[in-house]
CSV table of C-alpha atoms and ligand atoms in Angstrom, one decimal:
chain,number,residue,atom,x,y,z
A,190,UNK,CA,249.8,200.7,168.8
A,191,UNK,CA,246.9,199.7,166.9
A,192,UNK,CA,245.0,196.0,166.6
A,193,UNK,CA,245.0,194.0,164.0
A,194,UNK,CA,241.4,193.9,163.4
A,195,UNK,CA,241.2,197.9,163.4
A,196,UNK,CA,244.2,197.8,160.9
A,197,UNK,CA,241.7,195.4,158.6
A,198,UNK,CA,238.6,197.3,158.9
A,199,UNK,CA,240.2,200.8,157.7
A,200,UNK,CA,241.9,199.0,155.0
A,201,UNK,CA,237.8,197.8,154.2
A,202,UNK,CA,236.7,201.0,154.2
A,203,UNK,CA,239.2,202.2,151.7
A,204,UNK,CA,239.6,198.8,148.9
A,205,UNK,CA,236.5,199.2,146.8
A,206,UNK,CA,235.8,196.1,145.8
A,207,UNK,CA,235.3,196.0,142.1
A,208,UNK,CA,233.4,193.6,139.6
A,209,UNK,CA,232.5,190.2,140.0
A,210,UNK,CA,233.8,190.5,143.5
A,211,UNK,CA,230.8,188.8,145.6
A,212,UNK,CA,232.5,189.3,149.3
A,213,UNK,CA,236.2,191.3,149.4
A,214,UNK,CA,237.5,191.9,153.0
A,215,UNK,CA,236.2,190.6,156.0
A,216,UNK,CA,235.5,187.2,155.7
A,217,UNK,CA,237.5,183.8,155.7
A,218,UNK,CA,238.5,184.4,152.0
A,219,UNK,CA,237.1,186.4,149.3
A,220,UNK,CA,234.5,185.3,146.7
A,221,UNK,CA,235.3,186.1,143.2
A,222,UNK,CA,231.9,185.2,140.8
A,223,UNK,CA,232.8,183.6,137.2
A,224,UNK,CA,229.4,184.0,135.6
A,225,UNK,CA,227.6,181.3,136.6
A,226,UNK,CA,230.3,178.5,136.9
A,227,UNK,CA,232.1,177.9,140.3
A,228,UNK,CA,232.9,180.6,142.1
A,229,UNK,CA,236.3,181.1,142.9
A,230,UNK,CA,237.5,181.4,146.5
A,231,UNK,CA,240.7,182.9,147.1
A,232,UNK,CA,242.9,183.6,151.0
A,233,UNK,CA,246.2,184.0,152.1
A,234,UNK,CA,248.3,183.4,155.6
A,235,UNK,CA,251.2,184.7,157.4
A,236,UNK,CA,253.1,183.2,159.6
A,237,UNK,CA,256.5,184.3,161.2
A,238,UNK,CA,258.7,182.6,163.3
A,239,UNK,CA,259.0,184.7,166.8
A,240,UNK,CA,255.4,185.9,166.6
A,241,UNK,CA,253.3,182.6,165.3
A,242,UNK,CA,256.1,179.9,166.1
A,243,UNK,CA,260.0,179.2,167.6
A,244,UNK,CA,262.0,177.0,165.4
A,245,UNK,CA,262.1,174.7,168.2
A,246,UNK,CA,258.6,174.0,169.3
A,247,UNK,CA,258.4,171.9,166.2
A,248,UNK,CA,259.6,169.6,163.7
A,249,UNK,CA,261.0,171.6,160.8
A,250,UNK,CA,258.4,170.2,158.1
A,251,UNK,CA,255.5,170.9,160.4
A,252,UNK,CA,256.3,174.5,159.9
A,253,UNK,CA,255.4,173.9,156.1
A,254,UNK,CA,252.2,171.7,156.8
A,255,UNK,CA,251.0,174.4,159.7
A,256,UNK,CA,251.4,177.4,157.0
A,257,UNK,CA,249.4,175.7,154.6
A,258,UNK,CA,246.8,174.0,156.9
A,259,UNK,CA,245.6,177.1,158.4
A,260,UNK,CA,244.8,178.3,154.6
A,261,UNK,CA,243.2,175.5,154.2
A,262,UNK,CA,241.2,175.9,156.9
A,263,UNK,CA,239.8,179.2,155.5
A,264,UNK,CA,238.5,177.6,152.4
A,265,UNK,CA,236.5,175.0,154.8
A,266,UNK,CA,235.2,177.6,156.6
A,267,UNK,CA,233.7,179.1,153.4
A,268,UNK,CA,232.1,175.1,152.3
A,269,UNK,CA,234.3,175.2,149.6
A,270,UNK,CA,237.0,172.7,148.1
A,271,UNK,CA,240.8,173.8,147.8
A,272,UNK,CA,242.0,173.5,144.4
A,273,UNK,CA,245.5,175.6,144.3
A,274,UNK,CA,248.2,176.7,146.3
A,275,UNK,CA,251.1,178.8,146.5
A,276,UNK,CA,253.4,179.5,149.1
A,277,UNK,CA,256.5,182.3,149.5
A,278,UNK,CA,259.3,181.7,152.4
A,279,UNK,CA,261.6,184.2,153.4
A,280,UNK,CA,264.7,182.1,155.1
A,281,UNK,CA,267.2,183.4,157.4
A,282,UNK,CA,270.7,184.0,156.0
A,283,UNK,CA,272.0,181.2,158.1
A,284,UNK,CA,270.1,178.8,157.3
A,285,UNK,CA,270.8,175.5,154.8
A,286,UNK,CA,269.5,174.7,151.6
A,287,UNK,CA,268.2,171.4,153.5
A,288,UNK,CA,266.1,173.5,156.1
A,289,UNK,CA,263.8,174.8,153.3
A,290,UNK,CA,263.9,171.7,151.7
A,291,UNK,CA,262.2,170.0,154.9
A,292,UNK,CA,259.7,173.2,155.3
A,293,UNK,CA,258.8,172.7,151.6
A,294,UNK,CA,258.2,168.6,152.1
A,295,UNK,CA,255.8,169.5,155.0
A,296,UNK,CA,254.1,172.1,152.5
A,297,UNK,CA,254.1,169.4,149.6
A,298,UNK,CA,252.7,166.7,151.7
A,299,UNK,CA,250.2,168.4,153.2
A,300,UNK,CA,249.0,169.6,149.5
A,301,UNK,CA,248.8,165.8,148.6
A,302,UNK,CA,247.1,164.7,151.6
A,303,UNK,CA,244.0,167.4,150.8
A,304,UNK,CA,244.5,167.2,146.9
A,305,UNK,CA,245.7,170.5,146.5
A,306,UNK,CA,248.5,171.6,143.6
A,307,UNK,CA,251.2,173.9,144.6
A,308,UNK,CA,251.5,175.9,141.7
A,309,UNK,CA,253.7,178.2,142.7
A,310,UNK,CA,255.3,181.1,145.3
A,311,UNK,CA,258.4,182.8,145.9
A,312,UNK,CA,261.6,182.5,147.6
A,313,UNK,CA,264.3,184.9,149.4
A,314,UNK,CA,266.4,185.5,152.1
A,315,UNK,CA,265.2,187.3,155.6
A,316,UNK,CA,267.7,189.4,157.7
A,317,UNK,CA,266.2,187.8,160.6
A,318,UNK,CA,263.1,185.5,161.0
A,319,UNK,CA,261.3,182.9,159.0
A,320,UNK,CA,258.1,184.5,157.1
A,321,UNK,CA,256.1,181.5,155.6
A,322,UNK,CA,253.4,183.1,153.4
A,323,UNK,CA,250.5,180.6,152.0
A,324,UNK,CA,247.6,181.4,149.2
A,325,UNK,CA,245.2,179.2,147.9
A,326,UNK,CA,242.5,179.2,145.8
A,327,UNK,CA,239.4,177.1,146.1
A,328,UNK,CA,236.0,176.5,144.6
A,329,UNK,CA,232.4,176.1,145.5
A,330,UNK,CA,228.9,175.9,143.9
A,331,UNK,CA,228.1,179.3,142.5
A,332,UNK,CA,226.4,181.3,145.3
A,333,UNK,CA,227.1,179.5,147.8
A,334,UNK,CA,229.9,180.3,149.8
A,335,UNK,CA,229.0,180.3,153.5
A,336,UNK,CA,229.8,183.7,154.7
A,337,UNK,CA,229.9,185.5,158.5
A,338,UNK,CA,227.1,187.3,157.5
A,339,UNK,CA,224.1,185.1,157.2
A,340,UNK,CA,223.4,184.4,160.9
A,341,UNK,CA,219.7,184.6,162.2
A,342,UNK,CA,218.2,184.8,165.3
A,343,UNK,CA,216.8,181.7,166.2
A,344,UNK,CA,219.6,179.7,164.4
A,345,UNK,CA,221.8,177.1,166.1
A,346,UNK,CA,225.1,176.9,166.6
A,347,UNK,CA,227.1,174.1,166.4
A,348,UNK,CA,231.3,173.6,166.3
A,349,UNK,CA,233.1,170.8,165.3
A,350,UNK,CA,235.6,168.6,167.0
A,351,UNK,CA,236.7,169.9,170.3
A,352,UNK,CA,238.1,173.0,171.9
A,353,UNK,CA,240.8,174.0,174.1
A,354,UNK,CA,243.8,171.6,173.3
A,355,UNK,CA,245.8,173.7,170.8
A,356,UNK,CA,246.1,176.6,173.2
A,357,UNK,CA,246.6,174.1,176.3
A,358,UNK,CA,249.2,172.7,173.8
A,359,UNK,CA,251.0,176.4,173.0
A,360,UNK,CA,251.2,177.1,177.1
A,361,UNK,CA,252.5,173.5,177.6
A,362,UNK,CA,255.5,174.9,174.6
A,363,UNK,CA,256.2,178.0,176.3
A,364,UNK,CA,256.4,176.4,179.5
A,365,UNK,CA,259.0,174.1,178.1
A,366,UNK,CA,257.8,170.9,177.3
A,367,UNK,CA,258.5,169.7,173.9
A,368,UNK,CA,257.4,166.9,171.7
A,369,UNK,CA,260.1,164.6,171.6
A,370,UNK,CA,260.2,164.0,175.3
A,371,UNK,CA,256.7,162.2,175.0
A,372,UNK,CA,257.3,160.4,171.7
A,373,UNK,CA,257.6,157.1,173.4
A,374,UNK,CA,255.1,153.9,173.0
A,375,UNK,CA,252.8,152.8,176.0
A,376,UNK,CA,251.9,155.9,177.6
A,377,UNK,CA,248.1,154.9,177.9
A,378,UNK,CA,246.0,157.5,178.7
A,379,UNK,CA,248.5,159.0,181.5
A,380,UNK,CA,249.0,162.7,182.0
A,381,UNK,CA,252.2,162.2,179.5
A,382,UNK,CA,249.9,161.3,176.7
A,383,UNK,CA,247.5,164.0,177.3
A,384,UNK,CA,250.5,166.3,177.1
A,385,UNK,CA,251.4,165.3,173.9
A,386,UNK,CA,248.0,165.0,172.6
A,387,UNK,CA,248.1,169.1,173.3
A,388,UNK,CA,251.7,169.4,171.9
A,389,UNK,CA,249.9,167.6,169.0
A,390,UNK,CA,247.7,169.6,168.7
A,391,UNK,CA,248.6,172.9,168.5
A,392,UNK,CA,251.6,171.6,166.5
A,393,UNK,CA,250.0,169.6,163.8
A,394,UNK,CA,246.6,171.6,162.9
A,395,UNK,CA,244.0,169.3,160.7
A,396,UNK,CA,241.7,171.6,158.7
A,397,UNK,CA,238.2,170.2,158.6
A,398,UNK,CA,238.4,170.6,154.6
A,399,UNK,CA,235.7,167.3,154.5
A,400,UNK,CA,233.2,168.8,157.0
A,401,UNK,CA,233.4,172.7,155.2
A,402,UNK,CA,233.0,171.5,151.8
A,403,UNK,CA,229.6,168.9,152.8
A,404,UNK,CA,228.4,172.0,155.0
A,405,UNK,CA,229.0,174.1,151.6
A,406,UNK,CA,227.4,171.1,149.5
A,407,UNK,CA,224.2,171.2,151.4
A,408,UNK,CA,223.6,174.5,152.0
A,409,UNK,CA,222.8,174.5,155.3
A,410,UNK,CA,224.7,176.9,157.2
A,411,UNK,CA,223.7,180.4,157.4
A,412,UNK,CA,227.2,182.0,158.6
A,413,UNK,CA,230.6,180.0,158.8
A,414,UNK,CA,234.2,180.8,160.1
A,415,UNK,CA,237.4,178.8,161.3
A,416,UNK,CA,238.4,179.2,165.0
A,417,UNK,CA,241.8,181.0,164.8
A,418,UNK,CA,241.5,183.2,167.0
A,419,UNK,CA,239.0,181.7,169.8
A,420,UNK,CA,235.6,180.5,169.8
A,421,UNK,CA,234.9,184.1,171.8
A,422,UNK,CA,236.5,186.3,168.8
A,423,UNK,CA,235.4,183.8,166.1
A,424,UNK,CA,231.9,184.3,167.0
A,425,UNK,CA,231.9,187.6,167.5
A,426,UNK,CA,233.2,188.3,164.1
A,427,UNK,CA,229.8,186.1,162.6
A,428,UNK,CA,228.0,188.5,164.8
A,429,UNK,CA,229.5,191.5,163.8
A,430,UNK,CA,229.0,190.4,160.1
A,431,UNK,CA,225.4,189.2,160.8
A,432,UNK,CA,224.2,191.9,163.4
A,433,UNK,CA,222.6,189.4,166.2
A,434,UNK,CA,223.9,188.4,169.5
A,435,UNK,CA,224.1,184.6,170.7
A,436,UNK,CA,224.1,182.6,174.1
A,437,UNK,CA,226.8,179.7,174.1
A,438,UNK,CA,226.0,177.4,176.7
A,439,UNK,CA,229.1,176.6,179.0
A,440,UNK,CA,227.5,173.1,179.8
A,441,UNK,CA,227.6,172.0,176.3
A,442,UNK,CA,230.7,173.1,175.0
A,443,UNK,CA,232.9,169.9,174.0
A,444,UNK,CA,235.6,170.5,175.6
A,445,UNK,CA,239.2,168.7,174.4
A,446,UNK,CA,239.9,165.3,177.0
A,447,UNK,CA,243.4,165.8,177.7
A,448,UNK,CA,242.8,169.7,179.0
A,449,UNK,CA,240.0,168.0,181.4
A,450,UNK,CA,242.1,164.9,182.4
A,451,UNK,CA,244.7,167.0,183.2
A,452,UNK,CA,243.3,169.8,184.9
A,453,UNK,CA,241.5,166.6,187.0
A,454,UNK,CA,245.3,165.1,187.6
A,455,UNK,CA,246.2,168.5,189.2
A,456,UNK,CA,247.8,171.0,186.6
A,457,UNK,CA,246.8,174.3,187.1
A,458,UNK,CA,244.5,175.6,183.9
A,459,UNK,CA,240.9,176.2,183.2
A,460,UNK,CA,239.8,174.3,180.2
A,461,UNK,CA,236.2,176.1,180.1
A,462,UNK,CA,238.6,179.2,179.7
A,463,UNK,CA,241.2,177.4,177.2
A,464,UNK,CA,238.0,175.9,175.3
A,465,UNK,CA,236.0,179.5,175.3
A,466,UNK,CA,239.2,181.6,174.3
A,467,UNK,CA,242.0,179.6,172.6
A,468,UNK,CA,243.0,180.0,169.4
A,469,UNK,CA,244.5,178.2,166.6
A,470,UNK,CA,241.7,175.4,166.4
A,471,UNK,CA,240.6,174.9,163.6
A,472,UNK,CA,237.5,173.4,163.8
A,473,UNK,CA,234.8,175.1,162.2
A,474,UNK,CA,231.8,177.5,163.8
A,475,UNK,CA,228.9,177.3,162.2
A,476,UNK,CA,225.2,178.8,162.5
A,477,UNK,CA,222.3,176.5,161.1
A,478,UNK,CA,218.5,177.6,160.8
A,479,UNK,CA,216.7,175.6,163.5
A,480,UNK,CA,214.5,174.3,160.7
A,481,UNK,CA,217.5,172.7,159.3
A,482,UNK,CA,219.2,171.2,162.4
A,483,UNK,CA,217.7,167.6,161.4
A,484,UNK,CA,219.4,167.7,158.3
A,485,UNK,CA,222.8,168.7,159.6
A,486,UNK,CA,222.9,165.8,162.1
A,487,UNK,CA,222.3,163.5,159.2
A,488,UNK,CA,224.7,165.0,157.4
A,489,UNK,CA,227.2,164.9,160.1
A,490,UNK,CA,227.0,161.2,159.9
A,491,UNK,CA,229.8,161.5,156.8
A,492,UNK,CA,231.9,163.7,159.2
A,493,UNK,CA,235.6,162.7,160.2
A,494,UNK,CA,234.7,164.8,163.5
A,495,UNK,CA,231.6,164.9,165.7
A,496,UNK,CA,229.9,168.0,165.9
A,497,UNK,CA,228.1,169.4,168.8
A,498,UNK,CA,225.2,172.4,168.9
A,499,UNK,CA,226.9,175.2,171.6
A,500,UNK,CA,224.2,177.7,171.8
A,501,UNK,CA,221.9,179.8,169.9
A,502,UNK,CA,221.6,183.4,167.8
A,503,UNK,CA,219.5,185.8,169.5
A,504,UNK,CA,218.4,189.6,168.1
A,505,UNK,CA,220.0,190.9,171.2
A,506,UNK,CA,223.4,192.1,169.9
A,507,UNK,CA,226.5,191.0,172.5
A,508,UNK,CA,227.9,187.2,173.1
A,509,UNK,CA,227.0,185.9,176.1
A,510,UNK,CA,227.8,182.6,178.2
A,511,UNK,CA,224.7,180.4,180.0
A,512,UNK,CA,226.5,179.1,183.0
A,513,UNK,CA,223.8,176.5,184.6
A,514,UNK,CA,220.8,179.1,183.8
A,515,UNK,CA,222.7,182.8,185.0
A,516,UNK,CA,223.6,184.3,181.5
A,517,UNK,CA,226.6,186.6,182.0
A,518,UNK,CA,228.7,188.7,178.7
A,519,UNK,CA,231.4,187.1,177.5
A,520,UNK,CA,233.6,189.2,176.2
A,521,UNK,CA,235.6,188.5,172.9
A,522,UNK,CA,239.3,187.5,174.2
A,523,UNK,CA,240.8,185.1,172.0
A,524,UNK,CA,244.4,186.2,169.8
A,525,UNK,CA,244.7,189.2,168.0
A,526,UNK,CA,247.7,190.6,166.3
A,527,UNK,CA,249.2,194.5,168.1
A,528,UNK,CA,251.0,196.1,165.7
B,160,ADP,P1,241.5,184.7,159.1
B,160,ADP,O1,241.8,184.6,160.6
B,160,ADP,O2,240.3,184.0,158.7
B,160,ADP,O3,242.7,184.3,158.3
B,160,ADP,P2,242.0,187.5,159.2
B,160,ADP,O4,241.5,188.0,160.5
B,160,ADP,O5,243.4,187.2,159.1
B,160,ADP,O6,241.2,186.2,158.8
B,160,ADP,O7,241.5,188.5,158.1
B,160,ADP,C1,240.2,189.0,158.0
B,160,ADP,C2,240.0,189.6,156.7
B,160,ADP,O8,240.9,190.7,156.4
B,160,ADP,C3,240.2,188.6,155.5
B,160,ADP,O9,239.3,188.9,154.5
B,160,ADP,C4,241.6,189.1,155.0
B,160,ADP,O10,241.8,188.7,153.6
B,160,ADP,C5,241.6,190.5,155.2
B,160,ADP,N1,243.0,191.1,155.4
B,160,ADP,C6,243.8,190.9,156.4
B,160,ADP,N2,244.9,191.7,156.3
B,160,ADP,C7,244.8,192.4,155.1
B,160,ADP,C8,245.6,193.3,154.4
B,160,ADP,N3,246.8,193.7,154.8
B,160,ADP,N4,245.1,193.8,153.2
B,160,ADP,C9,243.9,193.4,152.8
B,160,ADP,N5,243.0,192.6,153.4
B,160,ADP,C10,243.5,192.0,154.6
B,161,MG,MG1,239.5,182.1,159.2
């Protein structure tokens, strides 16, 4: 059994990236250069029912708007603007022409909400799961796509939104709860709302396409990535990329509400855990030079989602977690794919 990221970086080594390719494998999507207009940025996504999702954690269309958000999400995490899409769906034999009908609305409205054209994909049968395959194809200022590799020591880093729910939401799934039992009015801020926020969560993914493409705009990120895989693994991979090491301090780590109110109310999780190692966020990590911290924060102003300085790059390489002062290693244990 190999992982998924060992997979990738063989397949690196060997894919020469040719012409006009700025940045090929290894980073949220590839940069392809157009002579001095907008560079062209370009990512795909996978998802398969059994190993990403069950048919019934979710409504059918969310399957569509999931598969294309977390695309999405790559071009964010890159500061550019999404432009195209195209999306292939393998369906089970048994399923009706209406079920891909509903997957394709929740693809459809999702490309209107963030003002991207589907403008193609393909279609066929599966002998046995869903596969949901997205592409799109963005833009940004040429030369400036915000890569994993530009992180400095001395630079900040900062996250948006919070962290923690969409996992918390993914355990709450496999431990049975589902959406519809909490779909009713009135439920304040009780431990039945905080559930569902979770469900929500992890069920309904918002890329931060607004907050990518002003961080891409400004130029004012050294290093960017999405958090699929866990703010531990996500920030290793700008590491890697970058060759530094960074402290993340556990005090300041925003932390979703409804994994805190209910880990308060009782239920047994860790949400400094969930928040440090769950995937499937999609908020975005970036690295800023300290020089440029002011201007992020007035940038931030025009964000849809708060964002919130979690640690620092150092030259020391390794991640490591400042718990009230006593720095201890934390080691990279957010999702990846064993194939
Ligand atoms: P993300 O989580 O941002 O979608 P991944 O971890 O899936 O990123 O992929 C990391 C990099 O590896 C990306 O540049 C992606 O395009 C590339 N990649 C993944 N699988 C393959 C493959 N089978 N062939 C070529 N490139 C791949
Ligand atoms: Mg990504």
């Amino acid at each position: 059994m190999a992982g998924e990221f060992q997979i990738i970086s063989k397949i690196r080594e060997r894919a020469r990236p040719g012409e006009r390719v700025a940045v090929g494998i290894g980073d949220d999507a590839a940069v392809i250069s157009r002579n001095g207009s907008a560079d062209l940025l370009a990512c795909c996504d996978l998802m398969i029912e059994g190993i990403h999702f069950r048919l019934d954690w979710m409504p059918t269309d969310a399957i569509g708007r999931k598969a294309l958000a977390v695309t999405l999400s790559d071009v964010a995490a890159m500061g550019g603007v999404p432009k195209f899409a195209m999306v292939s769906i393998a369906l089970p034999r048994a399923s009706s022409s209406e079920f891909a009908s509903e997957v394709m609305r929740g693809v459809i409205e999702m490309s209107e909400a963030s003002g991207v054209s589907l403008v193609g994909g393909d279609t066929s049968g599966s002998p046995g799961a869903l596969f949901i395959d997205t592409s799109v194809i963005g833009e940004c200022a040429s030369g400036r796509a915000v890569t994993r590799a530009g992180a400095r020591p001395g630079d900040r880093v900062f996250v948006t939104g919070s962290l923690g729910a969409s996992m918390l939401g993914l355990n709450l799934l496999q431990g049975g709860h589902r959406l519809d039992q909490f779909m009713k009015d009135g439920a304040g801020e009780s431990g039945d709302n905080m559930i569902l926020r979770a469900l929500r969560r992890h069920i309904f993914p918002e890329p931060r396409l607004k907050e990518g493409s002003l961080i891409g705009q400004a130029s004012v990120a050294s290093a960017m990535i999405d958090i699929s895989d866990g703010l531990s693994s996500d920030l290793s991979h700008i590491l890697q990329e970058s060759r530094c090491g960074a402290v993340v301090n556990a005090n300041a780590l925003p932390v979703a509400a409804c994994a805190k109110t209910l880990a308060s109310s009782g239920m047994k999780i860790d949400p400094l855990n969930l928040a440090l190692h769950g995937g499937e966020e999609y908020e975005l990590l970036f690295t800023v030079p300290q020089k440029e911290s002011d201007r992020l924060i007035e940038l931030s102003r025009d964000f849809d989602e708060p964002v919130t300085m979690i640690g620092e790059i150092v030259e020391r390489p390794g991640l490591y977690l400042d718990r009230d002062g006593a720095l201890e290693v934390l080691d990279p244990s957010g999702y990846e794919h064993q194939i």
